[in-house]
Coordinates of C-alpha atoms in Angstrom, one line a residue:
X1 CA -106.1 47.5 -93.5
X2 CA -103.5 50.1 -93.5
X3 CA -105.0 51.7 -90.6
X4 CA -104.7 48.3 -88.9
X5 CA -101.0 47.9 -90.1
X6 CA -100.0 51.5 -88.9
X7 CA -101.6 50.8 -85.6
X8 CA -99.1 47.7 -85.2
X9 CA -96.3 49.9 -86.6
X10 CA -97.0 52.6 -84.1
X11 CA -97.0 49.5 -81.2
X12 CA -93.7 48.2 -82.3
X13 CA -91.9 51.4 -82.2
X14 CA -93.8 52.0 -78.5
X15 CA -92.5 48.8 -77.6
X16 CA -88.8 49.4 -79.1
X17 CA -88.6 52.8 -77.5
X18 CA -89.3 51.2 -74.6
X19 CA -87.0 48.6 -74.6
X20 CA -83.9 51.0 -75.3
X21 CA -84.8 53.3 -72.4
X22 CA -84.8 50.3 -70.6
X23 CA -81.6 49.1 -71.6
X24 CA -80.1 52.0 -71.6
X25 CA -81.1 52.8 -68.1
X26 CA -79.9 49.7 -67.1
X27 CA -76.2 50.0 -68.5
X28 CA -75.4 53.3 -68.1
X29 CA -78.0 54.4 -65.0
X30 CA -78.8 51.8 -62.9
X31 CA -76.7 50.8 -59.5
X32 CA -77.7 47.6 -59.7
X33 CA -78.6 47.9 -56.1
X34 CA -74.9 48.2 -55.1
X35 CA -74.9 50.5 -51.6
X36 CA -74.7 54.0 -51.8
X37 CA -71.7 53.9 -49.3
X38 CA -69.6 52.7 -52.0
X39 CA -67.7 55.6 -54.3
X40 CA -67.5 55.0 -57.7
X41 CA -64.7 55.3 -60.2
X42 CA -64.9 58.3 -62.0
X43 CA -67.9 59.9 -60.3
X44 CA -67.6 62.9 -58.7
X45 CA -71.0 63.5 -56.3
X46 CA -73.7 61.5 -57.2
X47 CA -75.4 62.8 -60.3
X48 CA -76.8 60.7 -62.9
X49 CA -75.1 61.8 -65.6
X50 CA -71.5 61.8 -63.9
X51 CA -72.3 57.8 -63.7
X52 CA -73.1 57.4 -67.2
X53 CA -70.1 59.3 -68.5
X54 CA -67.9 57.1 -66.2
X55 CA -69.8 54.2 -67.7
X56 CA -69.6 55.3 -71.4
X57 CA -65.6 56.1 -70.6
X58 CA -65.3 51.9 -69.5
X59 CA -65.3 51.1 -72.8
X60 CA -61.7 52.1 -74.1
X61 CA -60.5 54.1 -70.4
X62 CA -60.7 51.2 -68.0
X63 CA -57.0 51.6 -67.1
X64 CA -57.5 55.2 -66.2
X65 CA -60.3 55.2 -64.0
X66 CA -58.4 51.8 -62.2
X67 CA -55.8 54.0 -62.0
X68 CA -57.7 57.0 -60.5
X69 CA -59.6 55.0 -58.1
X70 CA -56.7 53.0 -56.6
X71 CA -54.9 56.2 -55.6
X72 CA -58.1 58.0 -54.6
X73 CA -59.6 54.6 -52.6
X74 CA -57.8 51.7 -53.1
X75 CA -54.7 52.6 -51.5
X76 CA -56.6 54.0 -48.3
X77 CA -58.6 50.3 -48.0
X78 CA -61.7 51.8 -49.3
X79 CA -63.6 49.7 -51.8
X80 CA -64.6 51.5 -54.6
X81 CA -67.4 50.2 -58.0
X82 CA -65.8 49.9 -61.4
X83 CA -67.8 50.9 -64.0
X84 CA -67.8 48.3 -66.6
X85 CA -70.3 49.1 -70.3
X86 CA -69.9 45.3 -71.1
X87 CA -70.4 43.6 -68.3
X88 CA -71.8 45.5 -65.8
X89 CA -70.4 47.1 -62.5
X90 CA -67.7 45.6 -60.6
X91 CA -67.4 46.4 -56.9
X92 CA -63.2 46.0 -56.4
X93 CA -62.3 45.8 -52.5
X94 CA -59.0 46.7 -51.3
X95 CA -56.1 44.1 -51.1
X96 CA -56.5 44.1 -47.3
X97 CA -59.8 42.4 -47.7
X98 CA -58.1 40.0 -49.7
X99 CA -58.4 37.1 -46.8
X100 CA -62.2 38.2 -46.3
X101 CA -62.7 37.3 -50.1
X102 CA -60.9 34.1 -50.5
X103 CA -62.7 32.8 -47.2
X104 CA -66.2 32.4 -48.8
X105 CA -67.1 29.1 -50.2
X106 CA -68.0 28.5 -53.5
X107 CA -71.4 28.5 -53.2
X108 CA -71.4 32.1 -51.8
X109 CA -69.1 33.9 -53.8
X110 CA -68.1 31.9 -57.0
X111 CA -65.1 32.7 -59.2
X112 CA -66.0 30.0 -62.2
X113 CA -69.3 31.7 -62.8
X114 CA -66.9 35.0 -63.3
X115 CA -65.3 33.4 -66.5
X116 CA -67.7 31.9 -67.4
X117 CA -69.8 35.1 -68.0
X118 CA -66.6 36.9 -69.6
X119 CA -66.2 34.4 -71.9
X120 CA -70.3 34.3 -72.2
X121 CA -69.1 30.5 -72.8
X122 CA -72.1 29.1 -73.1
X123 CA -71.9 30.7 -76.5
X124 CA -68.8 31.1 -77.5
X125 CA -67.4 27.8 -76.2
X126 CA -69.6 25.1 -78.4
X127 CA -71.9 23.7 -76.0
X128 CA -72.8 24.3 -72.6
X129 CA -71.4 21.2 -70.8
X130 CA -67.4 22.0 -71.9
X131 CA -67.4 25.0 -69.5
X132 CA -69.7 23.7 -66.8
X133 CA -68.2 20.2 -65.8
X134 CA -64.7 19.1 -64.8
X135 CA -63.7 17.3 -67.7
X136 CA -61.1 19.8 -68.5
X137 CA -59.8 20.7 -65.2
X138 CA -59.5 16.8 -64.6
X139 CA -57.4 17.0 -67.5
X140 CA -55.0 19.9 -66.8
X141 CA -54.7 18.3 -63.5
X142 CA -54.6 14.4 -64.2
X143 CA -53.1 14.5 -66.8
X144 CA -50.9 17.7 -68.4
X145 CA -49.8 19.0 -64.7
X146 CA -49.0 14.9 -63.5
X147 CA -47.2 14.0 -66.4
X148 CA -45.1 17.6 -67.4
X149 CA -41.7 16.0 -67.9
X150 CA -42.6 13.5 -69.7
X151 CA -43.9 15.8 -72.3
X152 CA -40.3 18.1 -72.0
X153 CA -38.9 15.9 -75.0
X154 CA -41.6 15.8 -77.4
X155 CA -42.1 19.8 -76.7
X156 CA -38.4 20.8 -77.0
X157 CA -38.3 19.0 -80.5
X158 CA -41.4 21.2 -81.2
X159 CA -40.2 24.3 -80.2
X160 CA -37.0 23.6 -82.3
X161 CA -39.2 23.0 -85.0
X162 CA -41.4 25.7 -85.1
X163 CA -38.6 28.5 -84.2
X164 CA -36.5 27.1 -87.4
X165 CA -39.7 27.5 -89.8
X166 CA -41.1 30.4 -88.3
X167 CA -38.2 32.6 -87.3
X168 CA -35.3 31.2 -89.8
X169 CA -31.7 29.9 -88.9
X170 CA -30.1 32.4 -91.6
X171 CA -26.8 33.9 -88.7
X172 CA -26.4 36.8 -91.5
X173 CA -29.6 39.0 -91.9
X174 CA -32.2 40.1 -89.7
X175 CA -35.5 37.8 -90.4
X176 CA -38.8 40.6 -90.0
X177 CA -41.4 38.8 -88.2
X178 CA -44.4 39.9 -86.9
X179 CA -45.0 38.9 -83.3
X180 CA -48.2 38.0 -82.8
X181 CA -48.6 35.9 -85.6
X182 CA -45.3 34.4 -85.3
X183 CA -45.9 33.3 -82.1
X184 CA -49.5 32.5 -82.9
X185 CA -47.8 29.9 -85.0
X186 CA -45.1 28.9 -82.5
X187 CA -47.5 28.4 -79.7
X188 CA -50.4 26.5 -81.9
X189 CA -47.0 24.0 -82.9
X190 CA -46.0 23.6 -79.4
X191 CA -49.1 22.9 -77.9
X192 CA -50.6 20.4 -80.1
X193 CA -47.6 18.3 -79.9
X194 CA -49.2 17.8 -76.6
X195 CA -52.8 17.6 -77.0
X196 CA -52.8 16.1 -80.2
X197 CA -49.4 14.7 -81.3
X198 CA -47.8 13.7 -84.2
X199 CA -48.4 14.3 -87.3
X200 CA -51.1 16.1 -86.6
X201 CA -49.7 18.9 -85.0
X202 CA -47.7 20.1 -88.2
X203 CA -50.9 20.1 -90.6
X204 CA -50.7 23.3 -91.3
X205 CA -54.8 23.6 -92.0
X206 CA -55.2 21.7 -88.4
X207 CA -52.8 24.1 -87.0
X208 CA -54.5 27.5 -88.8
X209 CA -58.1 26.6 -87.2
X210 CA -56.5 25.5 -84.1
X211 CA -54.5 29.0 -83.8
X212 CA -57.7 31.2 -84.7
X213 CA -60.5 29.3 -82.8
X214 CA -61.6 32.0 -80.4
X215 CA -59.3 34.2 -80.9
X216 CA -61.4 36.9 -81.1
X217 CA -63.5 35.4 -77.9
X218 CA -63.1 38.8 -76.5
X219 CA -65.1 40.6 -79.2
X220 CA -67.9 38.0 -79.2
X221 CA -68.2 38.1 -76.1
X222 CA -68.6 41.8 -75.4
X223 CA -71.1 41.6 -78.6
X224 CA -73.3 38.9 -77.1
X225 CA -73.0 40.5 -73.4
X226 CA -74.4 43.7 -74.6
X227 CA -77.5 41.6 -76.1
X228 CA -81.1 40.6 -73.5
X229 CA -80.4 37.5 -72.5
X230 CA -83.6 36.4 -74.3
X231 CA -81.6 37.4 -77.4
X232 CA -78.7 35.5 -76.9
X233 CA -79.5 31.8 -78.3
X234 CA -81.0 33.6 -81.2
X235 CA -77.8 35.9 -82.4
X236 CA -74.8 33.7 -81.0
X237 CA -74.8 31.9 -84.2
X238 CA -74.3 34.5 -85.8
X239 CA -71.2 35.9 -83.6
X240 CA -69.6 33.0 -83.7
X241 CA -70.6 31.8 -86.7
X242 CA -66.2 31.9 -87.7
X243 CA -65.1 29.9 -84.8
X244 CA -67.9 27.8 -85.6
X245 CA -66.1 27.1 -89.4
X246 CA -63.1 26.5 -87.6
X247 CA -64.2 24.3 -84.9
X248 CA -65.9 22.5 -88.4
X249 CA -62.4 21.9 -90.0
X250 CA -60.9 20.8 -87.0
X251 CA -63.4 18.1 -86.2
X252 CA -62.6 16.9 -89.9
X253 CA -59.1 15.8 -88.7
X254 CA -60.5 14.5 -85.3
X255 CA -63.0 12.3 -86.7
X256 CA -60.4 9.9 -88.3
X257 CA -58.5 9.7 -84.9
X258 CA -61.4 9.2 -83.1
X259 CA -63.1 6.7 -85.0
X260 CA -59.5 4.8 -85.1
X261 CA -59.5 5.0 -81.5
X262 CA -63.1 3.6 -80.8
X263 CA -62.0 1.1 -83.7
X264 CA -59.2 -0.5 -81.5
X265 CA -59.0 -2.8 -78.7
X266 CA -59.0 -0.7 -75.6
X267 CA -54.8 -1.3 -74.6
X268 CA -53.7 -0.6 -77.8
X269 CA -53.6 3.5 -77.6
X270 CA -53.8 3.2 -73.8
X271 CA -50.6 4.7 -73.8
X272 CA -51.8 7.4 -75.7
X273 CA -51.5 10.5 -74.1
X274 CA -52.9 13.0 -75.8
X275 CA -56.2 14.5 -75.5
X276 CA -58.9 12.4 -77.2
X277 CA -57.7 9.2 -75.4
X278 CA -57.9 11.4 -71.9
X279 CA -62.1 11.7 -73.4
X280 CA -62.1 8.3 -74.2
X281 CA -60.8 7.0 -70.9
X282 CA -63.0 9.6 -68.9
X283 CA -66.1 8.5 -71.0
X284 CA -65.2 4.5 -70.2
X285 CA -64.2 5.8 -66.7
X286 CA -67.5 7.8 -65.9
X287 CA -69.6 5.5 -67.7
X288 CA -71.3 8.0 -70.1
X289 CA -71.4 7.3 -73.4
X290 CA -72.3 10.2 -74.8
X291 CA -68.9 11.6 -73.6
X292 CA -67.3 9.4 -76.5
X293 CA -68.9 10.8 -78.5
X294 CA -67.0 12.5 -82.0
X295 CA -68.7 15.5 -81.8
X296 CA -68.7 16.3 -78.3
X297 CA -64.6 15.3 -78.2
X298 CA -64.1 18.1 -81.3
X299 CA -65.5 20.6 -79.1
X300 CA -63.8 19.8 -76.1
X301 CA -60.7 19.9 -77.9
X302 CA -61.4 23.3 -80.1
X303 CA -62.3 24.7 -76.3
X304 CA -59.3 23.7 -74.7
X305 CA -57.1 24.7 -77.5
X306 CA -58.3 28.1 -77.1
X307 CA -57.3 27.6 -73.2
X308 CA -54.0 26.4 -74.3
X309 CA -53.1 28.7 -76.6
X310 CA -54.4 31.9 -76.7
X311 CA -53.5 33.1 -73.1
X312 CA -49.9 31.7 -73.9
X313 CA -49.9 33.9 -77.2
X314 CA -50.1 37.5 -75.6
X315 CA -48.0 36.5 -72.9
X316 CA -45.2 35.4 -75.0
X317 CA -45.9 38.6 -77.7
X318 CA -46.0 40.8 -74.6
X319 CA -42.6 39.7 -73.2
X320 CA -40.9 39.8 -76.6
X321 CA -41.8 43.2 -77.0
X322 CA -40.3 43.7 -73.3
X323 CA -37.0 42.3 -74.3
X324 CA -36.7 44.1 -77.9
X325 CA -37.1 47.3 -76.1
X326 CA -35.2 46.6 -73.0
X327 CA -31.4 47.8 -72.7
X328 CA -31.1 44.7 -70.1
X329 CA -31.7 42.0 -72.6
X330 CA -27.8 40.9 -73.7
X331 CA -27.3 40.5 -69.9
X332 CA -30.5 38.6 -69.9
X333 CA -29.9 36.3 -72.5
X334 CA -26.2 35.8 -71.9
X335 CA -27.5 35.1 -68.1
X336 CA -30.1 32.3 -68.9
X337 CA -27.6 31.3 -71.4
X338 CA -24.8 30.6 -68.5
X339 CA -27.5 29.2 -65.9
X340 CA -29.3 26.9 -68.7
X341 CA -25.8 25.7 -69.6
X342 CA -24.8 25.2 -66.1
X343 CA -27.8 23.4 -65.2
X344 CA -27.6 21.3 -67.9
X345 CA -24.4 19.9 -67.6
X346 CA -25.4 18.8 -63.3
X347 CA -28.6 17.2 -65.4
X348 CA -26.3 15.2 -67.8
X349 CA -27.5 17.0 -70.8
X350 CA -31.4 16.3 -70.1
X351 CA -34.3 19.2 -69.6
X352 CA -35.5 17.2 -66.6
X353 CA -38.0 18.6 -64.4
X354 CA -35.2 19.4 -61.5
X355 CA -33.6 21.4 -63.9
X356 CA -36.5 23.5 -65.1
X357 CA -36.8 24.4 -61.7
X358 CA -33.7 25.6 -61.3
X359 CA -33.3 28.1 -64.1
X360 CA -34.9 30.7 -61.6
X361 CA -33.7 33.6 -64.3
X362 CA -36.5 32.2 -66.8
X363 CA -39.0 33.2 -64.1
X364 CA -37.8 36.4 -63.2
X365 CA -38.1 37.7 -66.4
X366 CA -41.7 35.9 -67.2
X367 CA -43.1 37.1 -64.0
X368 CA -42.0 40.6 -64.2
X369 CA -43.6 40.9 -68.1
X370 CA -46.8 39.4 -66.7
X371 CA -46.8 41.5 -63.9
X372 CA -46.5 44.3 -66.1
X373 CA -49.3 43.1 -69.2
X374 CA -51.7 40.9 -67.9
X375 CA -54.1 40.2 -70.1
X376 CA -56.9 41.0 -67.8
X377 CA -56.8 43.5 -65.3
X378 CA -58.7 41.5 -62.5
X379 CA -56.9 39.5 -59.9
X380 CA -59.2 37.3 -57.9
X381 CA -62.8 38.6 -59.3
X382 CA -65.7 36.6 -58.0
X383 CA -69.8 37.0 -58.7
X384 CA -72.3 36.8 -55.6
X385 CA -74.2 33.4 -56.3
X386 CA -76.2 33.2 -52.7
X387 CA -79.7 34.5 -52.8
X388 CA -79.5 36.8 -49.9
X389 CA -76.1 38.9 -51.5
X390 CA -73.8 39.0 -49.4
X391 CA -72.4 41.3 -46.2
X392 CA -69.2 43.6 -47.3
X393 CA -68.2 44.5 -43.3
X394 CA -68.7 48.5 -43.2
X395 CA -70.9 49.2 -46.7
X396 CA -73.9 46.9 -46.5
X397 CA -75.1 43.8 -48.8
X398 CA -73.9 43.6 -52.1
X399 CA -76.9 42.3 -54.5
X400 CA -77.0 38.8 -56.0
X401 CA -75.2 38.8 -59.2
X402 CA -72.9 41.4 -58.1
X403 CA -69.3 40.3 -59.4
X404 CA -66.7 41.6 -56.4
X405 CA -62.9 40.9 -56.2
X406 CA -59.4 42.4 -56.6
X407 CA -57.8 44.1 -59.4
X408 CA -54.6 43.4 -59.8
X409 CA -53.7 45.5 -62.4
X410 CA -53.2 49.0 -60.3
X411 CA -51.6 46.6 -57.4
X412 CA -48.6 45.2 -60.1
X413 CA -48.4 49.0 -60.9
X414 CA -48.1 50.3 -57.7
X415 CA -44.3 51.7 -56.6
X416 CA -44.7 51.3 -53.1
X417 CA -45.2 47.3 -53.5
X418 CA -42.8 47.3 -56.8
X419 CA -39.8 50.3 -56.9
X420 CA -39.9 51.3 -60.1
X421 CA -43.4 49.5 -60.8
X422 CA -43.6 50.9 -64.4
X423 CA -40.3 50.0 -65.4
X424 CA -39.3 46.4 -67.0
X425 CA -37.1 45.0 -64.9
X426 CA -36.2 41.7 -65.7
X427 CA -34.4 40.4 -62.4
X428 CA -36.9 41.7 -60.3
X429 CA -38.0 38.6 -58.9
X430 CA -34.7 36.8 -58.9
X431 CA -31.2 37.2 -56.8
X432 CA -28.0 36.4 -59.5
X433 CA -25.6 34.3 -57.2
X434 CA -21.9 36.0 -56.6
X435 CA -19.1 35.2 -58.0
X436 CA -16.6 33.5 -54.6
X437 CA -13.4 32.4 -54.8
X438 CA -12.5 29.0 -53.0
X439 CA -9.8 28.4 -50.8
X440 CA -7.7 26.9 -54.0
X441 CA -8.2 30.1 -55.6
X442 CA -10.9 28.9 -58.1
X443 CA -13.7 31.5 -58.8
X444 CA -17.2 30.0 -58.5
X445 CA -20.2 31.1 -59.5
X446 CA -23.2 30.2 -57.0
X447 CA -26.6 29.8 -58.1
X448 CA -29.3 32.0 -58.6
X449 CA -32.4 32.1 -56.4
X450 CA -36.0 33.3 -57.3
X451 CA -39.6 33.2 -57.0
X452 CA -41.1 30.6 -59.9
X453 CA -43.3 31.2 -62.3
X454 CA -46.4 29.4 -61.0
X455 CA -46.4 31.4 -57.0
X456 CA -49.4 33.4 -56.5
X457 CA -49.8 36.0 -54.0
X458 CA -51.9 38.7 -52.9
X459 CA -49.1 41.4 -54.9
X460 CA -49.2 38.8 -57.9
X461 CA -52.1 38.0 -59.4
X462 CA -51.0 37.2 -63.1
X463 CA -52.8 33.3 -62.3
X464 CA -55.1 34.9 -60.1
X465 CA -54.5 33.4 -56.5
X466 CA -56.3 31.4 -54.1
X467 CA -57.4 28.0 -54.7
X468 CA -59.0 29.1 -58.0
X469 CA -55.8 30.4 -59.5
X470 CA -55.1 28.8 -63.3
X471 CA -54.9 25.4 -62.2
X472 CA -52.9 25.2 -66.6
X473 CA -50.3 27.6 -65.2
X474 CA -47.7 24.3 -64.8
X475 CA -48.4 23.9 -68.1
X476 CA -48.1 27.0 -69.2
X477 CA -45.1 28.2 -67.4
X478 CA -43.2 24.7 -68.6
X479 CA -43.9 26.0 -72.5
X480 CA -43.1 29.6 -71.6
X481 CA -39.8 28.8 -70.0
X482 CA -39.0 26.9 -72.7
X483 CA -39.5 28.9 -75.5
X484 CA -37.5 31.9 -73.6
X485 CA -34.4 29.5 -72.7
X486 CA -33.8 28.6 -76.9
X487 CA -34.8 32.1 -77.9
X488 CA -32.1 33.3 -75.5
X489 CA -29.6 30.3 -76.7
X490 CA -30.6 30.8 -80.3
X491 CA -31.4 34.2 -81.1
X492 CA -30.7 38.2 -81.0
X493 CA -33.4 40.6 -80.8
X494 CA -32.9 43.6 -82.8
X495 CA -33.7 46.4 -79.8
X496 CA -36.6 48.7 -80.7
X497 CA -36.4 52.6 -79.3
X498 CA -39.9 52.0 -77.6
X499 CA -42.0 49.4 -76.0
X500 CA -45.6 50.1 -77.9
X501 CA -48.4 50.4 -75.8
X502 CA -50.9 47.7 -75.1
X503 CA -54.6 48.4 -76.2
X504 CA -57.6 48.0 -74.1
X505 CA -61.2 46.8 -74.1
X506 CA -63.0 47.7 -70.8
X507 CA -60.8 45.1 -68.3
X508 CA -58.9 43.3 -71.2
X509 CA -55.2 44.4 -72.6
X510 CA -53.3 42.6 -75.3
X511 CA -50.1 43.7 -77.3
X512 CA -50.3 45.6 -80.9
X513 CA -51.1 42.6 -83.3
X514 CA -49.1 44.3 -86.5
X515 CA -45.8 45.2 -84.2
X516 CA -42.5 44.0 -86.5
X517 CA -39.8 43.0 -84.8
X518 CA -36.3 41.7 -86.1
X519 CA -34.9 38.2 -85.5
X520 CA -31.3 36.4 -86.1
X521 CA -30.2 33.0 -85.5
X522 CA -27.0 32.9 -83.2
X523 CA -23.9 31.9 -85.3
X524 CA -23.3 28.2 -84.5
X525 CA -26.6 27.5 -83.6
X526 CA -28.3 26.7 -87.0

């Protein structure tokens, strides 16, 4: 018997050893049939071990070998494979092959199956169907992007209430905040009051589970990427297992709405707009019941909070950290201040959508802190879905599965498309109007023009670009210049010597989560 048992031991450990070597080959060795006519970052020749140092270097040294290879290839229009640990190699074509990219349907070269995969959302997101339909993008487009300003009053009385509890109104002392949490906070507040509404987006145990669902989606997903795919349904419990407890709390406040909802004659909430009436009407609209469901609502919502907020949270920490450490930021926030104030008064005193579109300084200074800290170094990344793989003119077929795109981080770095590319400057994307004197002798101040928020391009890829590109940047860039507009008519920002550095995971950056800053409330504001 213990023969028998030692034989099976001595199997396993066979079988083990030869799963690692396997695996290992695979992550650190394997070209995953990409052509040999393609360089890769950080390899030097074409030896094995060259590759897998490159590969093991990915993990925390992504923005150097980007970097490296964009001067070395990028910038000559050679296409050049990213090593990625995680996730697997990336082949990243040069900005001139930008039109080649975009032209290829779906069904050849899809960009969904991309985030999908980085997300590993089949896991981390609650249940397969949230990330596979359209439910959600029917709702960012039908409903949040359609109907923006008449969400600008409920979200301007949000952001007046969170800024008040979160950052103070004392006009004496400097109020220590730590920005990513603060903002965490802020953010949750301001985006609930459109997704879920009053009163339920000041419960502060709605709002702590809402904050923290997937925040550390990153981290899980590396984890679960780095697993046989066989694995994965058995160990994605496990990694998720604390969004799971908050996704739990949350449907605990949901249920009541919902089952009120279902309760009531069908006009009486049809004016309703937040989201579990959206599901509600989608499921009556689509005729599928199981859409109206509690549970399958809960999740939809957790998931789309994460959507809402979390991209929203490192782009707002990121550009507070621009303007603590900027020398520029009096001129910028007495500039917004003197276009918000001018616009308003041509708007009657009312944050219409016109006027949101006109305070062009808002998204000079948003665009140029994206451009700078995107939260994802890709631009327009897609992964090779047709059978066959597909022809890259010059260096051969690139496999099925292969993911291929455009990085935009080295491009929003590079000086010869940005002077100055590594320097925050806040009115780079916007021309401040000159001051003209009239023929009466009265000194006018014409308008400032920019580039908004929301235009992508092949040299800005913060939203990605194409007809993929964030179709909740509206959204998004409504909130943002909101929250910017009464920072800079409420607050100072006590300046900091030095911007601190961003920190990276293989092709994701966010800002230091424990960076203090110091706030005050403007005298007269409070």
């Amino acid at each position: 018997m213990l023969l028998y048992s030692l034989a099976w031991l001595q199997v396993l450990q066979v079988a083990l050893s030869i799963f690692l070597a396997y695996w290992f080959y695979q992550r650190f060795c394997s070209t995953r049939g990409i052509p040999q006519s393609i360089p890769w970052a950080g390899v030097d020749g074409k030896g094995v071990r060259a590759r897998i140092l490159a590969t093991a270097r990915s993990l925390f040294g992504t923005r150097g070998l980007l970097e490296d290879a964009y001067e070395k290839y990028g910038r000559e229009g050679i296409p050049f494979v990213l090593p990625n640990v995680i996730a697997g190699p990336e082949v990243v074509v040069p900005q001139s092959m930008m039109d080649w990219l975009l032209h290829h349907p779906d069904n050849v070269l899809d960009q969904a199956e991309v985030n999908r995969d980085f997300l590993q959302a089949d896991y981390t997101m609650l249940h397969p169907k949230v990330i596979h339909d359209t439910v959600h993008s029917d709702y960012i487009r039908k409903e949040l992007t359609k109907n923006l300003s008449e969400y600008t009053g409920d979200v301007l009385e949000e952001i007046d209430y969170a800024f008040r509890k979160c950052w103070g109104t004392d006009p004496e002392n400097w109020t220590c905040i730590v920005a990513y949490d603060s903002l965490s906070e802020i953010i949750a507040r301001i985006s609930n009051r459109v997704l879920v509404g009053l009163p339920l987006c000041r419960d502060e145990d709605y709002l702590y589970s809402s904050s923290r669902f997937a925040r550390w989606v990153i981290l899980e997903a590396s984890a679960l990427h780095m697993l046989p795919n066989l694995l994965k349904p058995i160990f994605a419990p496990f990694v998720t297992m604390s969004d799971y407890r908050h996704y739990i709390k949350m449907a605990k406040f949901i249920i009541p709405v919902w089952a009120q909802r279902v309760a009531a004659p069908l006009a009486d909430f049809k004016k309703k707009r937040d989201y579990v009436q959206f599901c509600l009407d989608n499921a009556n609209d689509a005729r599928d019941p199981g859409e109206r469901g509690s549970d399958m609502i809960s999740k939809r919502l957790s998931a789309i909070s994460f959507a809402a907020i979390q991209s929203s949270v490192i782009t707002s920490c990121n550009l507070i950290l621009d303007l603590a450490a900027s020398p520029l930021t009096p001129l910028v926030f007495s500039t917004i201040k003197q276009e918000v104030l001018t616009e308003l008064k041509e708007e009657n005193g009312s944050w219409t959508k016109g006027f949101l579109s006109r305070i062009v300084t808002c998204d000079s200074v948003l665009r140029e802190s994206m451009r700078l800290w995107g939260f994802v170094s890709r631009g327009v990344l897609k992964t090779v879905v047709v059978k066959e793989g597909v022809e890259l003119p010059g260096y051969g077929r690139i496999p099925c599965g292969t993911k291929i795109g455009v990085h935009a981080y080295p491009i929003h770095r590079d000086d010869k498309i940005y002077p100055q590319a590594n320097t925050f400057q806040p009115f780079r994307f916007c021309k401040l109007g000159d001051t003209v004197t009239t023929d009466d002798g009265t000194t006018v101040q014409q308008k400032h023009v920019g580039t908004p928020l929301v235009t992508t391009g092949n040299n800005f890829m913060a939203f990605s670009h194409g007809k993929h590109s964030c179709p909740g940047r509206f959204f998004a860039s409504q909130q943002l210049k909101l929250v910017l507009a009464y920072i800079a008519l409420n607050y100072e920002i006590h300046p900091i010597p030095e911007r601190p550095a961003n920190r990276w995971l293989v092709g994701s950056s966010g800002p230091p989560l424990k960076h203090v800053v110091h706030v005050r409330r403007i005298k007269g504001t409070a």
